[in-house]
Amino acid sequence: MKFERSNVQNIKIRPLIIDDFEYILEWSKDDTFCSANDWEKNRDVQELYRWWQHCVNNVSEDFIRLGIELDNKLIGYADLACIRDNTAELGIAIGESILWGKGIGFNASICMMDYASKQLDITVFNAETHETNIRSRKMLERIGFKEVSRNGNEQYLGTESQLIKYRLSL
């Protein structure tokens, strides 16, 4: 299936590399990003680097993380988790909060879903977001995801928020 992108140009997904750590270090200093993505604030640089090495080198049968690149700069990452048969859970994180709301997550999601459908034969995508994350909810719905349930609560940007699960079948 071919997905339609919006007008944001030069978005691509690619494997993560150790040298991307400079971007990760910057994201770790962005309190809004950390709060939204459940990253520990003021994380020790060496511990963060070990975590990044694990992200880059981790090979798993049911999880894939790829970098999101804009104009040759890593600006986020996209995940496929819980990969089983023809199903996977899609996750997106844009590392620079100043880039939020510009269609980058939408295009990165389309790229990742295109990759998953062509390379892994994924035809069912699940996703989850917080009720108060309006941008994420609108993005998922614009792609074609439908809400399937609401259960559980988590902190999102300092506020307790209900979790919403979505699904899209190709």
Short mmCIF file of N, CA and C in Angstrom, two decimals:
data_model
loop_
_atom_site.label_atom_id
_atom_site.label_comp_id
_atom_site.label_asym_id
_atom_site.label_seq_id
_atom_site.Cartn_x
_atom_site.Cartn_y
_atom_site.Cartn_z
N MET A 1 0.85 -1.18 0.00
CA MET A 1 0.00 0.00 0.00
C MET A 1 0.89 1.24 0.00
N LYS A 2 0.53 2.22 -0.77
CA LYS A 2 1.27 3.48 -0.84
C LYS A 2 0.52 4.51 0.00
N PHE A 3 1.24 5.14 0.92
CA PHE A 3 0.66 6.16 1.78
C PHE A 3 0.97 7.53 1.21
N GLU A 4 0.09 8.48 1.43
CA GLU A 4 0.28 9.84 0.96
C GLU A 4 0.89 10.70 2.06
N ARG A 5 1.96 11.39 1.74
CA ARG A 5 2.62 12.28 2.69
C ARG A 5 2.04 13.69 2.57
N SER A 6 2.24 14.49 3.63
CA SER A 6 1.84 15.90 3.56
C SER A 6 2.98 16.68 2.92
N ASN A 7 2.96 18.00 3.05
CA ASN A 7 3.91 18.84 2.34
C ASN A 7 5.28 18.97 3.00
N VAL A 8 5.55 18.28 4.10
CA VAL A 8 6.87 18.34 4.71
C VAL A 8 7.82 17.50 3.86
N GLN A 9 8.89 18.12 3.40
CA GLN A 9 9.83 17.46 2.50
C GLN A 9 11.02 16.90 3.27
N ASN A 10 11.76 16.03 2.62
CA ASN A 10 13.05 15.54 3.11
C ASN A 10 12.99 14.74 4.41
N ILE A 11 11.88 14.13 4.72
CA ILE A 11 11.77 13.24 5.88
C ILE A 11 12.11 11.84 5.41
N LYS A 12 12.98 11.18 6.15
CA LYS A 12 13.24 9.77 5.84
C LYS A 12 13.53 9.04 7.14
N ILE A 13 13.40 7.73 7.08
CA ILE A 13 13.77 6.90 8.22
C ILE A 13 15.03 6.14 7.83
N ARG A 14 15.86 5.89 8.84
CA ARG A 14 17.13 5.22 8.58
C ARG A 14 17.60 4.54 9.86
N PRO A 15 18.55 3.61 9.71
CA PRO A 15 19.10 2.97 10.92
C PRO A 15 19.76 4.00 11.83
N LEU A 16 19.70 3.74 13.12
CA LEU A 16 20.38 4.58 14.11
C LEU A 16 21.87 4.27 14.11
N ILE A 17 22.68 5.27 14.42
CA ILE A 17 24.12 5.07 14.54
C ILE A 17 24.62 5.70 15.84
N ILE A 18 25.75 5.22 16.33
CA ILE A 18 26.33 5.74 17.57
C ILE A 18 26.54 7.25 17.49
N ASP A 19 26.98 7.74 16.33
CA ASP A 19 27.25 9.17 16.18
C ASP A 19 26.01 10.04 16.32
N ASP A 20 24.82 9.45 16.32
CA ASP A 20 23.60 10.22 16.57
C ASP A 20 23.50 10.69 18.02
N PHE A 21 24.40 10.21 18.86
CA PHE A 21 24.31 10.52 20.29
C PHE A 21 24.29 12.03 20.55
N GLU A 22 24.95 12.82 19.72
CA GLU A 22 24.95 14.26 19.93
C GLU A 22 23.53 14.82 19.93
N TYR A 23 22.66 14.26 19.10
CA TYR A 23 21.27 14.70 19.06
C TYR A 23 20.51 14.22 20.30
N ILE A 24 20.77 12.99 20.69
CA ILE A 24 20.12 12.42 21.87
C ILE A 24 20.45 13.25 23.10
N LEU A 25 21.69 13.66 23.20
CA LEU A 25 22.13 14.48 24.33
C LEU A 25 21.36 15.81 24.35
N GLU A 26 21.16 16.40 23.19
CA GLU A 26 20.39 17.65 23.13
C GLU A 26 18.93 17.43 23.54
N TRP A 27 18.32 16.35 23.04
CA TRP A 27 16.94 16.07 23.41
C TRP A 27 16.80 15.88 24.91
N SER A 28 17.82 15.26 25.51
CA SER A 28 17.76 14.99 26.95
C SER A 28 17.76 16.27 27.78
N LYS A 29 18.10 17.39 27.17
CA LYS A 29 18.10 18.69 27.86
C LYS A 29 16.81 19.45 27.64
N ASP A 30 15.91 18.91 26.84
CA ASP A 30 14.62 19.55 26.53
C ASP A 30 13.57 18.98 27.50
N ASP A 31 13.23 19.76 28.52
CA ASP A 31 12.30 19.29 29.55
C ASP A 31 10.95 18.88 28.98
N THR A 32 10.48 19.59 27.96
CA THR A 32 9.17 19.26 27.37
C THR A 32 9.24 17.89 26.69
N PHE A 33 10.29 17.65 25.91
CA PHE A 33 10.48 16.35 25.27
C PHE A 33 10.56 15.25 26.33
N CYS A 34 11.38 15.47 27.34
CA CYS A 34 11.57 14.45 28.38
C CYS A 34 10.25 14.12 29.07
N SER A 35 9.50 15.15 29.42
CA SER A 35 8.22 14.93 30.10
C SER A 35 7.24 14.19 29.20
N ALA A 36 7.18 14.55 27.92
CA ALA A 36 6.23 13.92 27.00
C ALA A 36 6.59 12.48 26.70
N ASN A 37 7.89 12.13 26.74
CA ASN A 37 8.33 10.80 26.35
C ASN A 37 8.81 9.95 27.52
N ASP A 38 8.51 10.40 28.72
CA ASP A 38 8.85 9.66 29.94
C ASP A 38 10.35 9.40 30.04
N TRP A 39 11.15 10.39 29.63
CA TRP A 39 12.60 10.33 29.79
C TRP A 39 12.94 10.97 31.12
N GLU A 40 13.84 10.36 31.83
CA GLU A 40 14.33 10.93 33.08
C GLU A 40 15.06 12.24 32.78
N LYS A 41 14.72 13.29 33.55
CA LYS A 41 15.39 14.57 33.37
C LYS A 41 16.73 14.55 34.09
N ASN A 42 17.67 15.37 33.60
CA ASN A 42 19.01 15.48 34.18
C ASN A 42 19.71 14.13 34.26
N ARG A 43 19.56 13.35 33.24
CA ARG A 43 20.15 12.02 33.18
C ARG A 43 21.68 12.11 33.08
N ASP A 44 22.36 11.22 33.74
CA ASP A 44 23.81 11.14 33.67
C ASP A 44 24.22 10.84 32.23
N VAL A 45 25.19 11.60 31.71
CA VAL A 45 25.60 11.48 30.31
C VAL A 45 26.11 10.09 29.99
N GLN A 46 26.89 9.50 30.87
CA GLN A 46 27.42 8.15 30.62
C GLN A 46 26.31 7.11 30.60
N GLU A 47 25.35 7.25 31.49
CA GLU A 47 24.21 6.31 31.52
C GLU A 47 23.38 6.48 30.25
N LEU A 48 23.18 7.73 29.83
CA LEU A 48 22.44 8.00 28.60
C LEU A 48 23.17 7.40 27.40
N TYR A 49 24.49 7.52 27.38
CA TYR A 49 25.27 6.96 26.29
C TYR A 49 25.15 5.43 26.25
N ARG A 50 25.21 4.78 27.42
CA ARG A 50 25.04 3.31 27.46
C ARG A 50 23.66 2.92 26.93
N TRP A 51 22.64 3.69 27.30
CA TRP A 51 21.29 3.43 26.81
C TRP A 51 21.26 3.56 25.29
N TRP A 52 21.93 4.61 24.76
CA TRP A 52 21.95 4.83 23.31
C TRP A 52 22.67 3.69 22.60
N GLN A 53 23.78 3.23 23.16
CA GLN A 53 24.50 2.09 22.58
C GLN A 53 23.56 0.88 22.48
N HIS A 54 22.79 0.66 23.53
CA HIS A 54 21.83 -0.44 23.53
C HIS A 54 20.80 -0.24 22.41
N CYS A 55 20.28 0.98 22.25
CA CYS A 55 19.30 1.26 21.19
C CYS A 55 19.88 0.97 19.81
N VAL A 56 21.12 1.38 19.60
CA VAL A 56 21.75 1.21 18.29
C VAL A 56 22.06 -0.26 18.02
N ASN A 57 22.53 -0.97 19.02
CA ASN A 57 23.01 -2.34 18.83
C ASN A 57 21.98 -3.42 19.11
N ASN A 58 20.84 -3.06 19.66
CA ASN A 58 19.83 -4.05 20.04
C ASN A 58 19.20 -4.69 18.81
N VAL A 59 19.23 -5.99 18.76
CA VAL A 59 18.55 -6.73 17.70
C VAL A 59 17.47 -7.57 18.38
N SER A 60 16.25 -7.37 17.94
CA SER A 60 15.12 -8.06 18.55
C SER A 60 14.18 -8.51 17.45
N GLU A 61 13.54 -9.64 17.68
CA GLU A 61 12.58 -10.15 16.69
C GLU A 61 11.27 -9.38 16.71
N ASP A 62 10.96 -8.72 17.83
CA ASP A 62 9.64 -8.08 17.91
C ASP A 62 9.72 -6.57 18.14
N PHE A 63 10.89 -5.95 17.86
CA PHE A 63 11.04 -4.51 18.06
C PHE A 63 12.06 -3.95 17.08
N ILE A 64 11.70 -2.84 16.42
CA ILE A 64 12.59 -2.14 15.51
C ILE A 64 12.50 -0.65 15.81
N ARG A 65 13.65 0.00 15.98
CA ARG A 65 13.70 1.46 16.14
C ARG A 65 14.58 2.02 15.02
N LEU A 66 14.01 2.96 14.27
CA LEU A 66 14.74 3.63 13.20
C LEU A 66 14.75 5.13 13.48
N GLY A 67 15.79 5.79 12.98
CA GLY A 67 15.89 7.24 13.15
C GLY A 67 15.02 7.97 12.15
N ILE A 68 14.53 9.13 12.57
CA ILE A 68 13.80 10.03 11.68
C ILE A 68 14.76 11.16 11.34
N GLU A 69 14.96 11.35 10.05
CA GLU A 69 15.93 12.35 9.60
C GLU A 69 15.22 13.42 8.78
N LEU A 70 15.59 14.66 9.03
CA LEU A 70 15.09 15.81 8.26
C LEU A 70 16.30 16.61 7.83
N ASP A 71 16.46 16.80 6.53
CA ASP A 71 17.59 17.56 6.00
C ASP A 71 18.92 17.08 6.57
N ASN A 72 19.12 15.76 6.56
CA ASN A 72 20.36 15.11 7.00
C ASN A 72 20.67 15.30 8.49
N LYS A 73 19.65 15.52 9.30
CA LYS A 73 19.82 15.67 10.75
C LYS A 73 18.82 14.75 11.45
N LEU A 74 19.29 13.98 12.43
CA LEU A 74 18.39 13.14 13.21
C LEU A 74 17.50 14.03 14.07
N ILE A 75 16.19 13.88 13.92
CA ILE A 75 15.26 14.72 14.69
C ILE A 75 14.28 13.90 15.52
N GLY A 76 14.39 12.58 15.46
CA GLY A 76 13.48 11.74 16.23
C GLY A 76 13.70 10.29 15.91
N TYR A 77 12.78 9.45 16.41
CA TYR A 77 12.86 8.03 16.09
C TYR A 77 11.46 7.46 15.98
N ALA A 78 11.38 6.36 15.23
CA ALA A 78 10.11 5.66 15.00
C ALA A 78 10.30 4.21 15.41
N ASP A 79 9.30 3.68 16.10
CA ASP A 79 9.37 2.31 16.60
C ASP A 79 8.26 1.45 16.01
N LEU A 80 8.61 0.19 15.81
CA LEU A 80 7.64 -0.87 15.60
C LEU A 80 7.86 -1.83 16.76
N ALA A 81 6.86 -1.98 17.60
CA ALA A 81 6.98 -2.84 18.78
C ALA A 81 5.92 -3.94 18.72
N CYS A 82 6.13 -4.95 19.52
CA CYS A 82 5.18 -6.07 19.61
C CYS A 82 4.88 -6.64 18.22
N ILE A 83 5.92 -6.82 17.42
CA ILE A 83 5.76 -7.34 16.06
C ILE A 83 5.43 -8.83 16.15
N ARG A 84 4.25 -9.17 15.68
CA ARG A 84 3.82 -10.56 15.66
C ARG A 84 2.97 -10.79 14.43
N ASP A 85 3.34 -11.81 13.67
CA ASP A 85 2.62 -12.13 12.43
C ASP A 85 2.54 -10.88 11.56
N ASN A 86 1.34 -10.37 11.33
CA ASN A 86 1.18 -9.21 10.47
C ASN A 86 0.82 -7.93 11.24
N THR A 87 1.13 -7.91 12.54
CA THR A 87 0.72 -6.81 13.41
C THR A 87 1.93 -6.18 14.11
N ALA A 88 1.87 -4.86 14.29
CA ALA A 88 2.91 -4.16 15.04
C ALA A 88 2.32 -2.90 15.66
N GLU A 89 2.95 -2.45 16.75
CA GLU A 89 2.56 -1.20 17.38
C GLU A 89 3.51 -0.10 16.91
N LEU A 90 2.94 0.98 16.41
CA LEU A 90 3.71 2.11 15.90
C LEU A 90 3.92 3.14 16.99
N GLY A 91 5.14 3.63 17.08
CA GLY A 91 5.45 4.72 18.01
C GLY A 91 6.36 5.72 17.34
N ILE A 92 6.16 6.99 17.67
CA ILE A 92 6.94 8.09 17.07
C ILE A 92 7.35 9.04 18.18
N ALA A 93 8.60 9.50 18.13
CA ALA A 93 9.06 10.55 19.05
C ALA A 93 9.87 11.55 18.25
N ILE A 94 9.46 12.80 18.27
CA ILE A 94 10.21 13.88 17.64
C ILE A 94 11.02 14.54 18.75
N GLY A 95 12.34 14.51 18.60
CA GLY A 95 13.24 14.91 19.67
C GLY A 95 13.28 16.39 19.99
N GLU A 96 13.04 17.22 19.02
CA GLU A 96 13.08 18.66 19.25
C GLU A 96 11.65 19.18 19.35
N SER A 97 11.25 19.56 20.54
CA SER A 97 9.85 19.97 20.75
C SER A 97 9.47 21.19 19.90
N ILE A 98 10.46 21.98 19.45
CA ILE A 98 10.12 23.12 18.59
C ILE A 98 9.64 22.66 17.22
N LEU A 99 9.88 21.38 16.89
CA LEU A 99 9.43 20.83 15.60
C LEU A 99 8.04 20.19 15.69
N TRP A 100 7.48 20.12 16.88
CA TRP A 100 6.17 19.49 17.04
C TRP A 100 5.10 20.33 16.32
N GLY A 101 4.10 19.64 15.78
CA GLY A 101 2.98 20.31 15.14
C GLY A 101 3.25 20.77 13.72
N LYS A 102 4.31 20.29 13.10
CA LYS A 102 4.67 20.71 11.74
C LYS A 102 4.49 19.60 10.70
N GLY A 103 3.84 18.50 11.06
CA GLY A 103 3.60 17.42 10.11
C GLY A 103 4.72 16.40 10.03
N ILE A 104 5.76 16.57 10.82
CA ILE A 104 6.90 15.66 10.77
C ILE A 104 6.52 14.27 11.30
N GLY A 105 5.81 14.22 12.41
CA GLY A 105 5.37 12.94 12.96
C GLY A 105 4.45 12.20 11.99
N PHE A 106 3.57 12.94 11.33
CA PHE A 106 2.68 12.35 10.32
C PHE A 106 3.51 11.69 9.23
N ASN A 107 4.46 12.44 8.64
CA ASN A 107 5.27 11.90 7.56
C ASN A 107 6.17 10.76 8.02
N ALA A 108 6.73 10.88 9.22
CA ALA A 108 7.56 9.81 9.75
C ALA A 108 6.73 8.55 9.97
N SER A 109 5.51 8.71 10.44
CA SER A 109 4.61 7.56 10.62
C SER A 109 4.32 6.89 9.29
N ILE A 110 4.04 7.69 8.28
CA ILE A 110 3.78 7.14 6.95
C ILE A 110 5.00 6.38 6.44
N CYS A 111 6.20 6.96 6.61
CA CYS A 111 7.44 6.29 6.18
C CYS A 111 7.60 4.95 6.90
N MET A 112 7.37 4.96 8.21
CA MET A 112 7.57 3.74 9.00
C MET A 112 6.53 2.69 8.63
N MET A 113 5.29 3.10 8.42
CA MET A 113 4.25 2.14 8.04
C MET A 113 4.51 1.58 6.63
N ASP A 114 5.00 2.42 5.74
CA ASP A 114 5.35 1.97 4.39
C ASP A 114 6.46 0.93 4.47
N TYR A 115 7.49 1.21 5.28
CA TYR A 115 8.58 0.27 5.50
C TYR A 115 8.04 -1.05 6.07
N ALA A 116 7.21 -0.94 7.11
CA ALA A 116 6.68 -2.14 7.78
C ALA A 116 5.82 -2.99 6.84
N SER A 117 5.01 -2.34 6.03
CA SER A 117 4.15 -3.11 5.13
C SER A 117 4.96 -3.78 4.02
N LYS A 118 5.97 -3.08 3.49
CA LYS A 118 6.77 -3.64 2.39
C LYS A 118 7.81 -4.66 2.86
N GLN A 119 8.49 -4.36 3.96
CA GLN A 119 9.59 -5.21 4.41
C GLN A 119 9.15 -6.34 5.35
N LEU A 120 8.08 -6.11 6.11
CA LEU A 120 7.68 -7.07 7.14
C LEU A 120 6.27 -7.62 6.95
N ASP A 121 5.60 -7.21 5.89
CA ASP A 121 4.22 -7.64 5.61
C ASP A 121 3.25 -7.29 6.74
N ILE A 122 3.49 -6.17 7.41
CA ILE A 122 2.58 -5.72 8.46
C ILE A 122 1.35 -5.12 7.80
N THR A 123 0.18 -5.59 8.24
CA THR A 123 -1.08 -5.07 7.69
C THR A 123 -1.99 -4.49 8.77
N VAL A 124 -1.64 -4.72 10.04
CA VAL A 124 -2.42 -4.18 11.15
C VAL A 124 -1.47 -3.40 12.05
N PHE A 125 -1.79 -2.12 12.23
CA PHE A 125 -0.98 -1.25 13.08
C PHE A 125 -1.79 -0.83 14.30
N ASN A 126 -1.17 -0.95 15.46
CA ASN A 126 -1.74 -0.45 16.69
C ASN A 126 -0.95 0.79 17.10
N ALA A 127 -1.57 1.65 17.87
CA ALA A 127 -0.89 2.83 18.41
C ALA A 127 -1.60 3.21 19.71
N GLU A 128 -0.89 3.96 20.53
CA GLU A 128 -1.45 4.39 21.81
C GLU A 128 -0.99 5.81 22.08
N THR A 129 -1.87 6.62 22.60
CA THR A 129 -1.49 7.97 22.99
C THR A 129 -2.34 8.41 24.17
N HIS A 130 -1.97 9.53 24.73
CA HIS A 130 -2.68 10.07 25.89
C HIS A 130 -3.85 10.93 25.42
N GLU A 131 -4.94 10.90 26.16
CA GLU A 131 -6.11 11.68 25.80
C GLU A 131 -5.77 13.15 25.63
N THR A 132 -4.86 13.66 26.45
CA THR A 132 -4.51 15.08 26.38
C THR A 132 -3.50 15.41 25.29
N ASN A 133 -2.97 14.40 24.59
CA ASN A 133 -2.03 14.65 23.49
C ASN A 133 -2.83 14.83 22.20
N ILE A 134 -3.41 16.00 22.06
CA ILE A 134 -4.31 16.28 20.95
C ILE A 134 -3.59 16.17 19.60
N ARG A 135 -2.36 16.66 19.52
CA ARG A 135 -1.63 16.58 18.24
C ARG A 135 -1.46 15.13 17.80
N SER A 136 -1.08 14.26 18.72
CA SER A 136 -0.89 12.85 18.39
C SER A 136 -2.22 12.21 17.98
N ARG A 137 -3.26 12.51 18.70
CA ARG A 137 -4.57 11.95 18.36
C ARG A 137 -5.01 12.38 16.96
N LYS A 138 -4.86 13.66 16.65
CA LYS A 138 -5.25 14.15 15.32
C LYS A 138 -4.39 13.52 14.23
N MET A 139 -3.10 13.35 14.50
CA MET A 139 -2.21 12.74 13.53
C MET A 139 -2.66 11.31 13.23
N LEU A 140 -2.89 10.52 14.29
CA LEU A 140 -3.31 9.13 14.09
C LEU A 140 -4.62 9.05 13.31
N GLU A 141 -5.57 9.91 13.66
CA GLU A 141 -6.86 9.90 12.98
C GLU A 141 -6.72 10.35 11.52
N ARG A 142 -5.83 11.29 11.25
CA ARG A 142 -5.59 11.75 9.88
C ARG A 142 -5.00 10.63 9.03
N ILE A 143 -4.15 9.81 9.63
CA ILE A 143 -3.57 8.67 8.90
C ILE A 143 -4.64 7.62 8.62
N GLY A 144 -5.65 7.52 9.47
CA GLY A 144 -6.71 6.54 9.28
C GLY A 144 -6.93 5.62 10.46
N PHE A 145 -6.17 5.82 11.55
CA PHE A 145 -6.37 5.00 12.75
C PHE A 145 -7.74 5.29 13.35
N LYS A 146 -8.32 4.25 13.94
CA LYS A 146 -9.61 4.37 14.63
C LYS A 146 -9.41 4.01 16.10
N GLU A 147 -10.07 4.75 16.96
CA GLU A 147 -10.01 4.45 18.39
C GLU A 147 -10.68 3.11 18.66
N VAL A 148 -10.00 2.25 19.44
CA VAL A 148 -10.57 0.94 19.76
C VAL A 148 -10.83 0.76 21.25
N SER A 149 -10.13 1.50 22.10
CA SER A 149 -10.41 1.38 23.53
C SER A 149 -9.74 2.50 24.31
N ARG A 150 -10.19 2.66 25.54
CA ARG A 150 -9.60 3.59 26.49
C ARG A 150 -9.46 2.83 27.80
N ASN A 151 -8.23 2.70 28.25
CA ASN A 151 -8.03 2.05 29.54
C ASN A 151 -6.67 2.42 30.10
N GLY A 152 -6.60 2.61 31.36
CA GLY A 152 -5.37 2.96 32.03
C GLY A 152 -5.10 4.46 31.97
N ASN A 153 -4.24 4.89 32.85
CA ASN A 153 -3.84 6.30 32.93
C ASN A 153 -2.33 6.36 33.09
N GLU A 154 -1.74 7.45 32.58
CA GLU A 154 -0.33 7.73 32.74
C GLU A 154 -0.16 9.24 32.83
N GLN A 155 1.01 9.62 33.31
CA GLN A 155 1.38 11.03 33.31
C GLN A 155 1.78 11.44 31.90
N TYR A 156 1.26 12.57 31.45
CA TYR A 156 1.69 13.15 30.19
C TYR A 156 1.83 14.65 30.40
N LEU A 157 3.04 15.15 30.24
CA LEU A 157 3.35 16.56 30.47
C LEU A 157 2.87 17.03 31.84
N GLY A 158 3.07 16.16 32.83
CA GLY A 158 2.77 16.52 34.20
C GLY A 158 1.32 16.36 34.63
N THR A 159 0.48 15.83 33.76
CA THR A 159 -0.94 15.68 34.07
C THR A 159 -1.35 14.22 33.88
N GLU A 160 -2.14 13.70 34.81
CA GLU A 160 -2.68 12.36 34.67
C GLU A 160 -3.63 12.34 33.47
N SER A 161 -3.43 11.38 32.56
CA SER A 161 -4.21 11.36 31.33
C SER A 161 -4.57 9.92 30.97
N GLN A 162 -5.78 9.73 30.48
CA GLN A 162 -6.23 8.41 30.05
C GLN A 162 -5.52 7.99 28.78
N LEU A 163 -5.23 6.70 28.66
CA LEU A 163 -4.59 6.15 27.46
C LEU A 163 -5.66 5.73 26.45
N ILE A 164 -5.43 6.08 25.21
CA ILE A 164 -6.34 5.72 24.12
C ILE A 164 -5.59 4.81 23.17
N LYS A 165 -6.19 3.67 22.85
CA LYS A 165 -5.59 2.72 21.91
C LYS A 165 -6.29 2.87 20.56
N TYR A 166 -5.47 2.81 19.50
CA TYR A 166 -5.94 2.96 18.13
C TYR A 166 -5.51 1.76 17.30
N ARG A 167 -6.20 1.56 16.18
CA ARG A 167 -5.84 0.48 15.26
C ARG A 167 -6.13 0.93 13.83
N LEU A 168 -5.27 0.45 12.92
CA LEU A 168 -5.46 0.67 11.49
C LEU A 168 -5.14 -0.64 10.78
N SER A 169 -6.09 -1.12 9.99
CA SER A 169 -5.89 -2.32 9.17
C SER A 169 -5.81 -1.90 7.72
N LEU A 170 -4.77 -2.38 7.04
CA LEU A 170 -4.60 -2.04 5.61
C LEU A 170 -5.39 -2.98 4.74
#
